[in-house]
mmCIF file of C-alpha atoms and ligand atoms in Angstrom:
data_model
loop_
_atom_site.group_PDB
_atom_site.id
_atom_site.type_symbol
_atom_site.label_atom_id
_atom_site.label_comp_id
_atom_site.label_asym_id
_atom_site.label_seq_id
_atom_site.Cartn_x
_atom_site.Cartn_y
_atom_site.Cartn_z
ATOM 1 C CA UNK A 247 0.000 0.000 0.000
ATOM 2 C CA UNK A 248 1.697 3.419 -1.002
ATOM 3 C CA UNK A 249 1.471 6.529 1.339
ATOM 4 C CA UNK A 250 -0.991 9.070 1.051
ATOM 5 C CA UNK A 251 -3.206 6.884 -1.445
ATOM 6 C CA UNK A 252 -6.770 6.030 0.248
ATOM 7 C CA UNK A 253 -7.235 2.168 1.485
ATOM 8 C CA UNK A 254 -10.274 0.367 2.035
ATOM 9 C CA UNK A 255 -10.290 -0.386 5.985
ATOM 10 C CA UNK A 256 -13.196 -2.648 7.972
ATOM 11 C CA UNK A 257 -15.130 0.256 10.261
ATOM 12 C CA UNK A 258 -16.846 -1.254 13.568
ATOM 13 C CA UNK A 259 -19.861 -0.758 12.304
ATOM 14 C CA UNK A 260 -19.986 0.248 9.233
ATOM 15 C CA UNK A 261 -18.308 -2.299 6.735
ATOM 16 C CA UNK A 262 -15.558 -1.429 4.750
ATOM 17 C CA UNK A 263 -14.864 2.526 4.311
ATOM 18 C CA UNK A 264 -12.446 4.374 2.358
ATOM 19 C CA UNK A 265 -9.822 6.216 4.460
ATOM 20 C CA UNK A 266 -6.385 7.337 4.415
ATOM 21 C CA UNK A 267 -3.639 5.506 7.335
ATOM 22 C CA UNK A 268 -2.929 8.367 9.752
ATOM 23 C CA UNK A 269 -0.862 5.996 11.867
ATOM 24 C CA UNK A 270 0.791 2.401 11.968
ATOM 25 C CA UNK A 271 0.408 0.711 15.120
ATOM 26 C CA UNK A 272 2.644 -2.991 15.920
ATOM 27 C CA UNK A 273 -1.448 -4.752 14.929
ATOM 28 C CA UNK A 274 -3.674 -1.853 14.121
ATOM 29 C CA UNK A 275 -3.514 0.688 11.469
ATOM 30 C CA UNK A 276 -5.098 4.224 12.528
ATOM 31 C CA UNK A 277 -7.724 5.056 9.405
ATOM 32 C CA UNK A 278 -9.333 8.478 8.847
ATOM 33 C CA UNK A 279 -12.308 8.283 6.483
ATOM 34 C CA UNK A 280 -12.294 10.484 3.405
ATOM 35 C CA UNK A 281 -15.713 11.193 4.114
ATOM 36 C CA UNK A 282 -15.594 11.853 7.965
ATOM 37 C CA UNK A 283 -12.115 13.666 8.455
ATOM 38 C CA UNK A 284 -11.126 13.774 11.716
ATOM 39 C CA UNK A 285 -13.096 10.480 13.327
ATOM 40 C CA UNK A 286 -10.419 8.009 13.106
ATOM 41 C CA UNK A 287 -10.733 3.904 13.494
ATOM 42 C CA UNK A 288 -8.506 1.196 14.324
ATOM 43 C CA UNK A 289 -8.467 -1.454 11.736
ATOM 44 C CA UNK A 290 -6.609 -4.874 12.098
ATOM 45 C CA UNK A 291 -3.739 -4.565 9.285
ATOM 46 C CA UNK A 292 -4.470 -7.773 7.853
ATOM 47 C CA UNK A 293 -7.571 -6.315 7.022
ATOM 48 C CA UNK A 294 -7.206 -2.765 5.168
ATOM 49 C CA UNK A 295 -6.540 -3.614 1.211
ATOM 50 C CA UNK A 296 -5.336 -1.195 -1.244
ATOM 51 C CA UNK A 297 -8.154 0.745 -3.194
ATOM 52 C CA UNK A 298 -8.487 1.530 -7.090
ATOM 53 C CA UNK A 299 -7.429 4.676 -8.845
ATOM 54 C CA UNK A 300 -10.824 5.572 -9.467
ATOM 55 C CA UNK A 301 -13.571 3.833 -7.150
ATOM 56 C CA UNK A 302 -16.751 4.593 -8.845
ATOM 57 C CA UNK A 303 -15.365 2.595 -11.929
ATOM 58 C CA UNK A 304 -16.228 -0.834 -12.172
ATOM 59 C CA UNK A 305 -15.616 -3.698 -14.213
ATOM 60 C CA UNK A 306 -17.596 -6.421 -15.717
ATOM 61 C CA UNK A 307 -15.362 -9.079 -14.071
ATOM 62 C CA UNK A 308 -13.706 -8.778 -11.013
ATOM 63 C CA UNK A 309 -10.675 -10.356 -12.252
ATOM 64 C CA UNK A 310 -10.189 -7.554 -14.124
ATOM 65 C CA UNK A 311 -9.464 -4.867 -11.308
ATOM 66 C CA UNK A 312 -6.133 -3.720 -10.793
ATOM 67 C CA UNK A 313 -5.989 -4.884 -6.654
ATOM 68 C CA UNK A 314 -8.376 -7.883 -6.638
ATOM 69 C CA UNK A 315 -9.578 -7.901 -2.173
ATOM 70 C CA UNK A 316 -12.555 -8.592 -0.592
ATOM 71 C CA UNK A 317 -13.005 -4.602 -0.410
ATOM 72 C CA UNK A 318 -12.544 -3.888 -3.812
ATOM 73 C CA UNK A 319 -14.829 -6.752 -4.943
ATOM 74 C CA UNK A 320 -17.706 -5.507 -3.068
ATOM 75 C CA UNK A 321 -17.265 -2.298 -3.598
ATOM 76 C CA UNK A 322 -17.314 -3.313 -7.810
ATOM 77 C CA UNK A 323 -20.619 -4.732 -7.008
ATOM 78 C CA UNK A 324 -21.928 -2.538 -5.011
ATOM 79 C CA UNK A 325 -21.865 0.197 -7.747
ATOM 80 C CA UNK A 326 -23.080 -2.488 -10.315
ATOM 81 C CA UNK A 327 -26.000 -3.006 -8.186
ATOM 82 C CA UNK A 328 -26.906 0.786 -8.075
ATOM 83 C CA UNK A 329 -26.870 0.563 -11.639
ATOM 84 C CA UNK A 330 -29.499 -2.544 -11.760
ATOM 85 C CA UNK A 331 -26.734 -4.979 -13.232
ATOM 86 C CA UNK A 332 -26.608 -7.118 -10.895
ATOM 87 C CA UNK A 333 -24.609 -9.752 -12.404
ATOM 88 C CA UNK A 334 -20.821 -9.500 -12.319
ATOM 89 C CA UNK A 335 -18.269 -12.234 -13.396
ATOM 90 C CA UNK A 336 -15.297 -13.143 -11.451
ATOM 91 C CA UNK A 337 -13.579 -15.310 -13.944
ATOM 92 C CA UNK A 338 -16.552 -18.238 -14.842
ATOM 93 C CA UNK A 339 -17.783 -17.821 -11.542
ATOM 94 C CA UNK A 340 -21.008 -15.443 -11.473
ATOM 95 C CA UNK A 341 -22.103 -13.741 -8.718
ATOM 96 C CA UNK A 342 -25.538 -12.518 -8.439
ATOM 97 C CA UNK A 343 -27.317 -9.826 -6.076
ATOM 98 C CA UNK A 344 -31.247 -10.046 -5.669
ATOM 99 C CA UNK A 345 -32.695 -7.071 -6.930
ATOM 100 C CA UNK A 346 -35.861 -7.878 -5.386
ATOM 101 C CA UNK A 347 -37.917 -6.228 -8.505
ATOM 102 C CA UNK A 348 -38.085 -7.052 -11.997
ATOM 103 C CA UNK A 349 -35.509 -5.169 -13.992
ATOM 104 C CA UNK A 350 -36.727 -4.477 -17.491
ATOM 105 C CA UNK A 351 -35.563 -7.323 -20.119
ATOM 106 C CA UNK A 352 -33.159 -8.302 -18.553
ATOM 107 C CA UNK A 353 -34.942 -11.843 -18.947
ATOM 108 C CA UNK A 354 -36.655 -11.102 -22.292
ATOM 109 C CA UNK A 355 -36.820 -13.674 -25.163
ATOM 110 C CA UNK A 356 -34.291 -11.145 -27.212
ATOM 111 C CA UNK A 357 -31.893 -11.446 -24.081
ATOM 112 C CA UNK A 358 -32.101 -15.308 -24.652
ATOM 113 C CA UNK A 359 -31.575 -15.168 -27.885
ATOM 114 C CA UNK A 360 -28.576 -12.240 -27.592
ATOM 115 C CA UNK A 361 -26.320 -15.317 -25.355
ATOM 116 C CA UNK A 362 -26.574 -18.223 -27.806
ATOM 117 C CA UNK A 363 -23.372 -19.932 -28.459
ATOM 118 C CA UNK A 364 -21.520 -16.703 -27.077
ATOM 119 C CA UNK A 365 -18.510 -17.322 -25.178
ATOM 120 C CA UNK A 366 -18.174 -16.061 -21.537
ATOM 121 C CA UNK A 367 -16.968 -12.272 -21.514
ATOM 122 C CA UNK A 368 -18.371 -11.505 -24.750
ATOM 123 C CA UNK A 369 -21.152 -10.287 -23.664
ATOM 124 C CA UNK A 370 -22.719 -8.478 -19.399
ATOM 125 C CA UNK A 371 -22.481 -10.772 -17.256
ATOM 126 C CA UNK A 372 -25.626 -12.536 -16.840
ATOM 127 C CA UNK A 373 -26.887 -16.346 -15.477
ATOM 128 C CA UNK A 374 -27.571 -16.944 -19.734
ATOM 129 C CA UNK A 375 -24.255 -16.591 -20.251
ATOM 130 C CA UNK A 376 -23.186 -19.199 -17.693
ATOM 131 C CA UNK A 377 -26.232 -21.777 -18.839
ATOM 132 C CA UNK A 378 -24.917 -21.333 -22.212
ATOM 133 C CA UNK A 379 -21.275 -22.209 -21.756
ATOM 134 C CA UNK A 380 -22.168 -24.986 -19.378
ATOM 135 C CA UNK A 381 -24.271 -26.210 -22.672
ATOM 136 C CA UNK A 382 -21.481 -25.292 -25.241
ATOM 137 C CA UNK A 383 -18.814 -27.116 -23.112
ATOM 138 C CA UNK A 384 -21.055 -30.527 -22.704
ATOM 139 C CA UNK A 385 -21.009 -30.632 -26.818
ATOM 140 C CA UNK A 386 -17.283 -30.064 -27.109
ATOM 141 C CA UNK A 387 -16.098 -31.873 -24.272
ATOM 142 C CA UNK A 388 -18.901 -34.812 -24.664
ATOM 143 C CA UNK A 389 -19.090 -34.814 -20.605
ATOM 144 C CA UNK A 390 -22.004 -33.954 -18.431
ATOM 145 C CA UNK A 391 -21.698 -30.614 -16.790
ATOM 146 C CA UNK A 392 -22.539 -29.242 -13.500
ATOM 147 C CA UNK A 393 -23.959 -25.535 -12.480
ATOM 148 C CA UNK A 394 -23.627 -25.057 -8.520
ATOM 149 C CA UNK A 395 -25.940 -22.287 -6.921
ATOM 150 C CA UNK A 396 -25.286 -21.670 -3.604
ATOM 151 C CA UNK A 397 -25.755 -18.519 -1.690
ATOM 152 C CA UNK A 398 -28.246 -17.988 1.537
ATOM 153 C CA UNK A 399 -31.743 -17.476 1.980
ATOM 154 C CA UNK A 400 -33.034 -15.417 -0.272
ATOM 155 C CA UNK A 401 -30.254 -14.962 -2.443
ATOM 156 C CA UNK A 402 -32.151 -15.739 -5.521
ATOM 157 C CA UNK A 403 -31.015 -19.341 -6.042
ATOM 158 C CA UNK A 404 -34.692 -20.359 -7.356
ATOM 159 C CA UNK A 405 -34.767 -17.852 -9.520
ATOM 160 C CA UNK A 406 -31.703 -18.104 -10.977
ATOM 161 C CA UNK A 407 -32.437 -21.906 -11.234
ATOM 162 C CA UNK A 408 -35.398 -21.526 -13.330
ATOM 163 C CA UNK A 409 -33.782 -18.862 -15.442
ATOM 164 C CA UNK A 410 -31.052 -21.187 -16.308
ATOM 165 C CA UNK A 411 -33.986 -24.032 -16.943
ATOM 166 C CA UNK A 412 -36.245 -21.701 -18.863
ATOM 167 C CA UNK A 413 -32.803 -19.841 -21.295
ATOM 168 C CA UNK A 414 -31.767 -24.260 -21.809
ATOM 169 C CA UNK A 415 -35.374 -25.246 -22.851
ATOM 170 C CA UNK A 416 -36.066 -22.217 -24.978
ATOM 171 C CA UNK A 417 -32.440 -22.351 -26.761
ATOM 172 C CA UNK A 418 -31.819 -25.901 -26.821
ATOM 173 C CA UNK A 419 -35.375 -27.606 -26.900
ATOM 174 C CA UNK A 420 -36.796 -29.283 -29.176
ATOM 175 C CA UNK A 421 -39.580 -27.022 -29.277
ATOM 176 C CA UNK A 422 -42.338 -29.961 -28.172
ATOM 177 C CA UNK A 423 -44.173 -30.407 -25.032
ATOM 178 C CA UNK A 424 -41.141 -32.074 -22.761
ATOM 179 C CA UNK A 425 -39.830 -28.134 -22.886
ATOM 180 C CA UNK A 426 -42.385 -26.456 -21.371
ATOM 181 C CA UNK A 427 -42.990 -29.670 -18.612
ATOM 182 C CA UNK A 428 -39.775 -29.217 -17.013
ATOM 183 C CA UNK A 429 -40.422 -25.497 -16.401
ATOM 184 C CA UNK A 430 -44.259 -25.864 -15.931
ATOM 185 C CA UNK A 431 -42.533 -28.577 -12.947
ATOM 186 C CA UNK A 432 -41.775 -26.075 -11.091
ATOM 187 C CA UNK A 433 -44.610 -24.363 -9.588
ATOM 188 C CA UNK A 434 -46.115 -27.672 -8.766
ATOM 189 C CA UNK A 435 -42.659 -28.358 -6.931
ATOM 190 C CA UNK A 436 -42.749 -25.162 -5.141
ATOM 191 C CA UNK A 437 -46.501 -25.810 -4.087
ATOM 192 C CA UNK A 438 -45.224 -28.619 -2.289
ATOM 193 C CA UNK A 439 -42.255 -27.759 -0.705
ATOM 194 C CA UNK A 440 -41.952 -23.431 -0.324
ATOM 195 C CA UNK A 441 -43.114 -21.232 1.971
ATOM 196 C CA UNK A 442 -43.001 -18.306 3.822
ATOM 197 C CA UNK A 443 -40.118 -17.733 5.762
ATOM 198 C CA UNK A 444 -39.182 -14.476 7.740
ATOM 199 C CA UNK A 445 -36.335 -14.206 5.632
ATOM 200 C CA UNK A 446 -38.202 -14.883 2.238
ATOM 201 C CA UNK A 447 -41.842 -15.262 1.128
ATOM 202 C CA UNK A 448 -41.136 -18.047 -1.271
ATOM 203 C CA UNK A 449 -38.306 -20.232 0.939
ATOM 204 C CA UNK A 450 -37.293 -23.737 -0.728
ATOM 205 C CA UNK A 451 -37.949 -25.856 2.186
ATOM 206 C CA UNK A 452 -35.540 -28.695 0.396
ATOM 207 C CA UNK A 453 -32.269 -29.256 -1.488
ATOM 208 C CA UNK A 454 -33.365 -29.759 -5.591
ATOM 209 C CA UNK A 455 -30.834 -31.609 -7.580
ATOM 210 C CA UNK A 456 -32.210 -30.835 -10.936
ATOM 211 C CA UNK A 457 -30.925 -32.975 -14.108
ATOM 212 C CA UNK A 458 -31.618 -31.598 -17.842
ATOM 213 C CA UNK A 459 -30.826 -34.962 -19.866
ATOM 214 C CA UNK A 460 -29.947 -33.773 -23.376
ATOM 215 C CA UNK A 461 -29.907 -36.033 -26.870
ATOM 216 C CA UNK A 462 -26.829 -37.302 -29.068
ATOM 217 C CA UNK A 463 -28.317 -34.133 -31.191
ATOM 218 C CA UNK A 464 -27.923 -31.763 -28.022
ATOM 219 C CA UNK A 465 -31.120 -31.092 -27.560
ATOM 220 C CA UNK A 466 -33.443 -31.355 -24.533
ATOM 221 C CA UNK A 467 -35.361 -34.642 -24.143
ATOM 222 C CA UNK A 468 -35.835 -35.008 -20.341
ATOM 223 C CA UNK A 469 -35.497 -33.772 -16.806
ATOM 224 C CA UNK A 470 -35.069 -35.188 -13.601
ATOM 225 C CA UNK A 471 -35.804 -33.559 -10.106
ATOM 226 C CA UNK A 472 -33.920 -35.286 -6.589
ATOM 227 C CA UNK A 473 -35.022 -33.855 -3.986
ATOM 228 C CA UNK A 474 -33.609 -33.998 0.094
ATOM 229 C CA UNK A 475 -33.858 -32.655 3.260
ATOM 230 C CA UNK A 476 -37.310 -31.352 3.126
ATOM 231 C CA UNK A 477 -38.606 -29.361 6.515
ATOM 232 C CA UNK A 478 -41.188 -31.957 7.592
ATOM 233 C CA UNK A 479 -41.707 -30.103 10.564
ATOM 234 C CA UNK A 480 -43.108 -27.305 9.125
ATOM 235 C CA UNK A 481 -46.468 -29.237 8.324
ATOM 236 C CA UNK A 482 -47.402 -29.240 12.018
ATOM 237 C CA UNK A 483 -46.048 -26.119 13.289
ATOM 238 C CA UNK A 484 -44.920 -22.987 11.882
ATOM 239 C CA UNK A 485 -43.220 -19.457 14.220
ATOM 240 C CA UNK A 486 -46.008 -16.773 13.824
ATOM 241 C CA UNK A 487 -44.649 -15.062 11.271
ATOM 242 C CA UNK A 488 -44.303 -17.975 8.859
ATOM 243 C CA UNK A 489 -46.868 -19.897 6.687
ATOM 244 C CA UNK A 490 -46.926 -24.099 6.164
ATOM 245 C CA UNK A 491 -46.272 -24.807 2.743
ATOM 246 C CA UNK A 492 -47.715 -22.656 -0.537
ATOM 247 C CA UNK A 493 -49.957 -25.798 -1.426
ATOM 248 C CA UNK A 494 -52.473 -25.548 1.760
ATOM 249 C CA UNK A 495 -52.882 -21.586 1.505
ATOM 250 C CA UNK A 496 -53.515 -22.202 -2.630
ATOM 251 C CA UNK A 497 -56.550 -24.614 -1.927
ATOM 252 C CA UNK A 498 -57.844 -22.721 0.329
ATOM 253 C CA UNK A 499 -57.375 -19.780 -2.391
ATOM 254 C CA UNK A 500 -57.827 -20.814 -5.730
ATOM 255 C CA UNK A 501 -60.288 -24.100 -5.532
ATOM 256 C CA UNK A 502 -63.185 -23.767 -8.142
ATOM 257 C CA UNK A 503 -66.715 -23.083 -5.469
ATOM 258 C CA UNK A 504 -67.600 -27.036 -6.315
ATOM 259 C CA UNK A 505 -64.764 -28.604 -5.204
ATOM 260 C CA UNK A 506 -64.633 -25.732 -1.866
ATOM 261 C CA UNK A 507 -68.129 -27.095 -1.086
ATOM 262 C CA UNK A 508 -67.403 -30.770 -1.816
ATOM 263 C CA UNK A 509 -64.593 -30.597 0.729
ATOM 264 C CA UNK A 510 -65.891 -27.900 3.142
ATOM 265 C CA UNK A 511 -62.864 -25.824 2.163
ATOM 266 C CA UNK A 512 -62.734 -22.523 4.077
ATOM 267 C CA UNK A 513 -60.197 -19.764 4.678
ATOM 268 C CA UNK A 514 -56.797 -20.735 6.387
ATOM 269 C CA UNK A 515 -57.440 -19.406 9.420
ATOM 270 C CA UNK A 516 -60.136 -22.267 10.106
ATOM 271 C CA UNK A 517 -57.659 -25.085 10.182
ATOM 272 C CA UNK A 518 -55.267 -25.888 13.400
ATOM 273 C CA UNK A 519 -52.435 -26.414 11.361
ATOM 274 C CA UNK A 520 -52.543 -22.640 9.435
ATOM 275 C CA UNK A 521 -54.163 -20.675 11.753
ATOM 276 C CA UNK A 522 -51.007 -21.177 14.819
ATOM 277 C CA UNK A 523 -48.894 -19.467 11.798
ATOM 278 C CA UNK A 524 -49.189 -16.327 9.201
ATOM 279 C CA UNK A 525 -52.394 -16.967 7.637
ATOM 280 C CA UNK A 526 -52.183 -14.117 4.777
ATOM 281 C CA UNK A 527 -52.137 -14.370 1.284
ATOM 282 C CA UNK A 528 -49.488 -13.739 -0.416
ATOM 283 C CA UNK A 529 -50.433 -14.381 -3.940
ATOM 284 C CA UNK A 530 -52.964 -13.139 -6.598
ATOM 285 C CA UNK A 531 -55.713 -14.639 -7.429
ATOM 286 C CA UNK A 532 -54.086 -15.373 -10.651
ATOM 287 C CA UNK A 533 -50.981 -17.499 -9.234
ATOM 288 C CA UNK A 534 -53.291 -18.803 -6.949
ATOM 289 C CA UNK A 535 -54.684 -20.798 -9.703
ATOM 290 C CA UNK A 536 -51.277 -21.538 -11.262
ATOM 291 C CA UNK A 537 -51.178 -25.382 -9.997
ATOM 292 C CA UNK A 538 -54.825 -25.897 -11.662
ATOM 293 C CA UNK A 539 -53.502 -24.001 -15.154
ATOM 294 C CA UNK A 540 -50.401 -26.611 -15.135
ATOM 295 C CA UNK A 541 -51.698 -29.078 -17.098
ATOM 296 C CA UNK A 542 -53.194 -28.038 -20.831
ATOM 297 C CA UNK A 543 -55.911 -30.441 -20.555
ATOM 298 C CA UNK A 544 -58.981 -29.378 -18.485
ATOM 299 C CA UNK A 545 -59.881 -33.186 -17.919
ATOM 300 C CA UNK A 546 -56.494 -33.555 -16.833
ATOM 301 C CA UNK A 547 -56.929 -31.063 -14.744
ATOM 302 C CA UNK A 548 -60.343 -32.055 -12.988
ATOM 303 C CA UNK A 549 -59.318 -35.326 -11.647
ATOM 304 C CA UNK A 550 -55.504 -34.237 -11.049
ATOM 305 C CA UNK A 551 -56.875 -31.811 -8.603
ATOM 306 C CA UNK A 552 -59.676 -33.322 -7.180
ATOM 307 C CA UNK A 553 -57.444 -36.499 -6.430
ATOM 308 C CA UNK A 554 -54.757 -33.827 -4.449
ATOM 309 C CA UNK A 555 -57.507 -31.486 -2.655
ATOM 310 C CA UNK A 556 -59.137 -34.501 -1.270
ATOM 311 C CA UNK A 557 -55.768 -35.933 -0.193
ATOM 312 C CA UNK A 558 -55.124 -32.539 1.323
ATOM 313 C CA UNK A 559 -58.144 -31.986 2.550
ATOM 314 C CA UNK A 560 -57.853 -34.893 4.629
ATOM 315 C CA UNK A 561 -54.811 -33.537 6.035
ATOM 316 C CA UNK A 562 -56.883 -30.402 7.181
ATOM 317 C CA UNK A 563 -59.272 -32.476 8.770
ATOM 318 C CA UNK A 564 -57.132 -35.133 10.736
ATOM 319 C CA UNK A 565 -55.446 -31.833 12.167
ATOM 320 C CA UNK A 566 -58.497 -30.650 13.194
ATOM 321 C CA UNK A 567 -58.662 -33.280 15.766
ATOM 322 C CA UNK A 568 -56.729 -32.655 18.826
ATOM 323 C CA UNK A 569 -53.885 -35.792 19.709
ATOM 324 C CA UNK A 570 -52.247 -37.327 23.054
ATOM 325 C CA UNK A 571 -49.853 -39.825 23.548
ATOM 326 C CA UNK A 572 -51.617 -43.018 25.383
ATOM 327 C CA UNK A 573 -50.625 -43.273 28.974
ATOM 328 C CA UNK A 574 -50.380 -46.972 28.332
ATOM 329 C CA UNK A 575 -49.438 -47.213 24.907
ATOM 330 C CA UNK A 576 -46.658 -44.651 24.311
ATOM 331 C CA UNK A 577 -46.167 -46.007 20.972
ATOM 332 C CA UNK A 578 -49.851 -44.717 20.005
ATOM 333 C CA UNK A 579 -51.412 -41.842 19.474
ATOM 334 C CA UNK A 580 -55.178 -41.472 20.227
ATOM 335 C CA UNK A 581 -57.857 -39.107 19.075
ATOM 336 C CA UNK A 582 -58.944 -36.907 22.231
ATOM 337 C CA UNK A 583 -62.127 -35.269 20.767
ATOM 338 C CA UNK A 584 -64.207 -34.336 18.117
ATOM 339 C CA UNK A 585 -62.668 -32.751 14.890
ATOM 340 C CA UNK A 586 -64.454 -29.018 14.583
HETATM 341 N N1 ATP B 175 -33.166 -11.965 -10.503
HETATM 342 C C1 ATP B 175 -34.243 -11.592 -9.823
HETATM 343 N N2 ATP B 175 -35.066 -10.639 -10.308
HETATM 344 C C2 ATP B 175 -36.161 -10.244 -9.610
HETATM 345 N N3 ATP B 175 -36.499 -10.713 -8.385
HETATM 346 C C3 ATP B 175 -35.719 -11.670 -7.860
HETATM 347 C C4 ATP B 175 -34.547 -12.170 -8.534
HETATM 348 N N4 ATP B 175 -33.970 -13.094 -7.748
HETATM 349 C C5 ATP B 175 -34.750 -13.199 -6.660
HETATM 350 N N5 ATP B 175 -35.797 -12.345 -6.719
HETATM 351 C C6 ATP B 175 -36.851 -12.134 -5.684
HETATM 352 O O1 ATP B 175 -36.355 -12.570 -4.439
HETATM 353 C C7 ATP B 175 -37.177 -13.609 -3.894
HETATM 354 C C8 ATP B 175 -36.301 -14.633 -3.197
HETATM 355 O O2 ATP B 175 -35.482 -15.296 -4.154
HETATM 356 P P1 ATP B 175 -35.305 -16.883 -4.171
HETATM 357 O O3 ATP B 175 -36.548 -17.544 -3.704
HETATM 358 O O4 ATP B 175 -34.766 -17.257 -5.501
HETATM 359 O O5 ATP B 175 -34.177 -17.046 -3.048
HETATM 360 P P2 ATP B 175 -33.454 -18.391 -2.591
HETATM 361 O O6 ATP B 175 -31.999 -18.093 -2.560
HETATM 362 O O7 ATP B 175 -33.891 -19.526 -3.424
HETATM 363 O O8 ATP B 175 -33.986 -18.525 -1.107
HETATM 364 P P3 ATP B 175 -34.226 -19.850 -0.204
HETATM 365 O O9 ATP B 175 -32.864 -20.412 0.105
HETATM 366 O O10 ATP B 175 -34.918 -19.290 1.009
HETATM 367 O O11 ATP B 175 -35.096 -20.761 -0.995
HETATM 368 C C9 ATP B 175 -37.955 -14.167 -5.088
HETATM 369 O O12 ATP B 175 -39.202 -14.688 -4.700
HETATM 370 C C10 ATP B 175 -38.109 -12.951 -5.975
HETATM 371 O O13 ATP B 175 -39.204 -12.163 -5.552
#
């Protein structure tokens, strides 16, 4: 680090901040901030990197900047992220920030199009560009290949997921039904195992291994779904400000009035195992009807959903009835009461 050039330095409280070094201590360097002259910091030295010529430039792929730290890399996001591109390479590694809004085609069938057979760097970083040399590389290399999405709750690893399922299927497909099944998979998946969390309103409640099997022509014939480590527990009890999973709130939501009657459906807040939990909605009325809209045939549709909201319903009512363990039995559970 050269005297009298600023240096990124960890603040207490306030993450990393750009300072000068007003002394050097035998652990500690003594930061002033260029924004707050005179209200010095200690900082461990270990910890204060060297900072760019220019800070508010940044760079399309981390790599790329002149001191490559943990300071400088945020701070190259961080100013990508003010300008909505919030995709940023760092070699063929992307890393994404959740914009938590939809930024104008940034998704849009010309974007798709834009990273076809386009190799990494040629083009913004973007999760496209990273589907499409995972695809490019399993043709050269014959070999299968592996995307890894990994960041915490909330991140925007679903969406990113189905991105990178929705930019294969629409490139590579072969334009019949199989395409549109894998992505049409997920909502029914997310029915089943998302929910509300504190943290984020549509939480996978599960690890998804997802496989996209391709033909010897490269193009999309199949997909396969693993799925592990689902919260079970969340059925019978959820904190107060979480909900049980999407599927129980959509019934309740979006069944037509015959099956609602059939099954006595009624809002969530009637049923023991909503109503301890967030019983809001936080769907329309239009994704509340997504699982019945899945499938393109309405007869299809009929029995498919009368076969799962009876199944479900009969969920609602067992855990209507109040339990106890069996003083004599402890193995057994018996009914203690009358289901309301
Ligand atoms: N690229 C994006 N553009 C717009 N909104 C996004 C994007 N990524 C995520 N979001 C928003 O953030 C929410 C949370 O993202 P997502 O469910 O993908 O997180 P996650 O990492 O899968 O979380 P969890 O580990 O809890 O399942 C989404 O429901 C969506 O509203």
């Amino acid at each position: 680090m050269d005297d009298g050039k600023p240096v990124w330095a960890p603040h207490p409280t306030d993450g990393f901040q750009l300072g000068m070094i007003v002394d050097i201590g035998a652990d500690a360097l003594t930061i002033e901030p260029l924004h707050q002259r005179g209200k010095t910091f200690l900082a461990p030295i270990s910890q204060v990197f060297p900072a760019e010529d220019d800070v508010n430039k940044h760079v399309e792929d981390n790599c790329s900047l002149m001191y490559l730290n943990e300071a400088t890399l945020l701070n190259n996001i961080r100013i990508r992220y003010s300008k909505d591109m919030i995709y940023t390479f760092v070699a063929n590694i992307l890393i994404a920030v959740n914009p938590y809004f939809d930024i104008p085609k940034l998704y849009s069938p010309e974007s798709i199009k834009s990273y076809q057979g386009r190799s990494l760097g040629t083009l913004p970083p973007h999760v496209y560009a990273i589907a499409d040399k995972a695809y490019r590389d399993m043709r050269v290399l014959k070999m299968s290949q592996s995307i890894i999405v990994s960041g915490e709750s909330g991140a925007g690893k679903t969406e990113n997921t189905k991105f990178v399922l929705r930019y294969l299927t629409t490139s590579y497909g072969t334009g019949q039904d199989i395409d549109e099944r894998i992505v049409e998979a997920n909502p029914l998946l997310e029915a089943f195992g998302n929910a509300k969390t504190v943290r984020n309103n549509n939480s996978s409640r599960f690890g998804k291994f997802v496989e996209i099997h391709f033909n010897e022509k490269n193009a999309v014939v199949g997909g396969f779904v693993s799925h592990y480590l689902l919260e079970k527990s969340r059925i019978c009890m959820q904190s107060q400000e979480e909900r049980n999973y999407h599927i129980f709130y959509r019934l309740c939501a979006g069944a037509s009035e015959d099956i609602r009657n059939m099954l006595h459906l009624n809002s969530p807040d009637s049923f023991r195992y909503l109503n301890r939990g967030c019983t809001r909605y936080f769907a329309n009325k239009d994704s509340d009807k997504q699982i019945m809209q899945n499938r393109k045939s309405p007869e299809d549709h009929k029995v498919m959903f009368y076969r799962l909201a009876s199944f479900l319903n009969a969920f609602y009512a067992l855990h209507s009835l109040p339990f106890r363990v069996s003083v004599h039995e402890i193995d057994h559970y018996c009914v203690h009461g009358s289901a309301s």
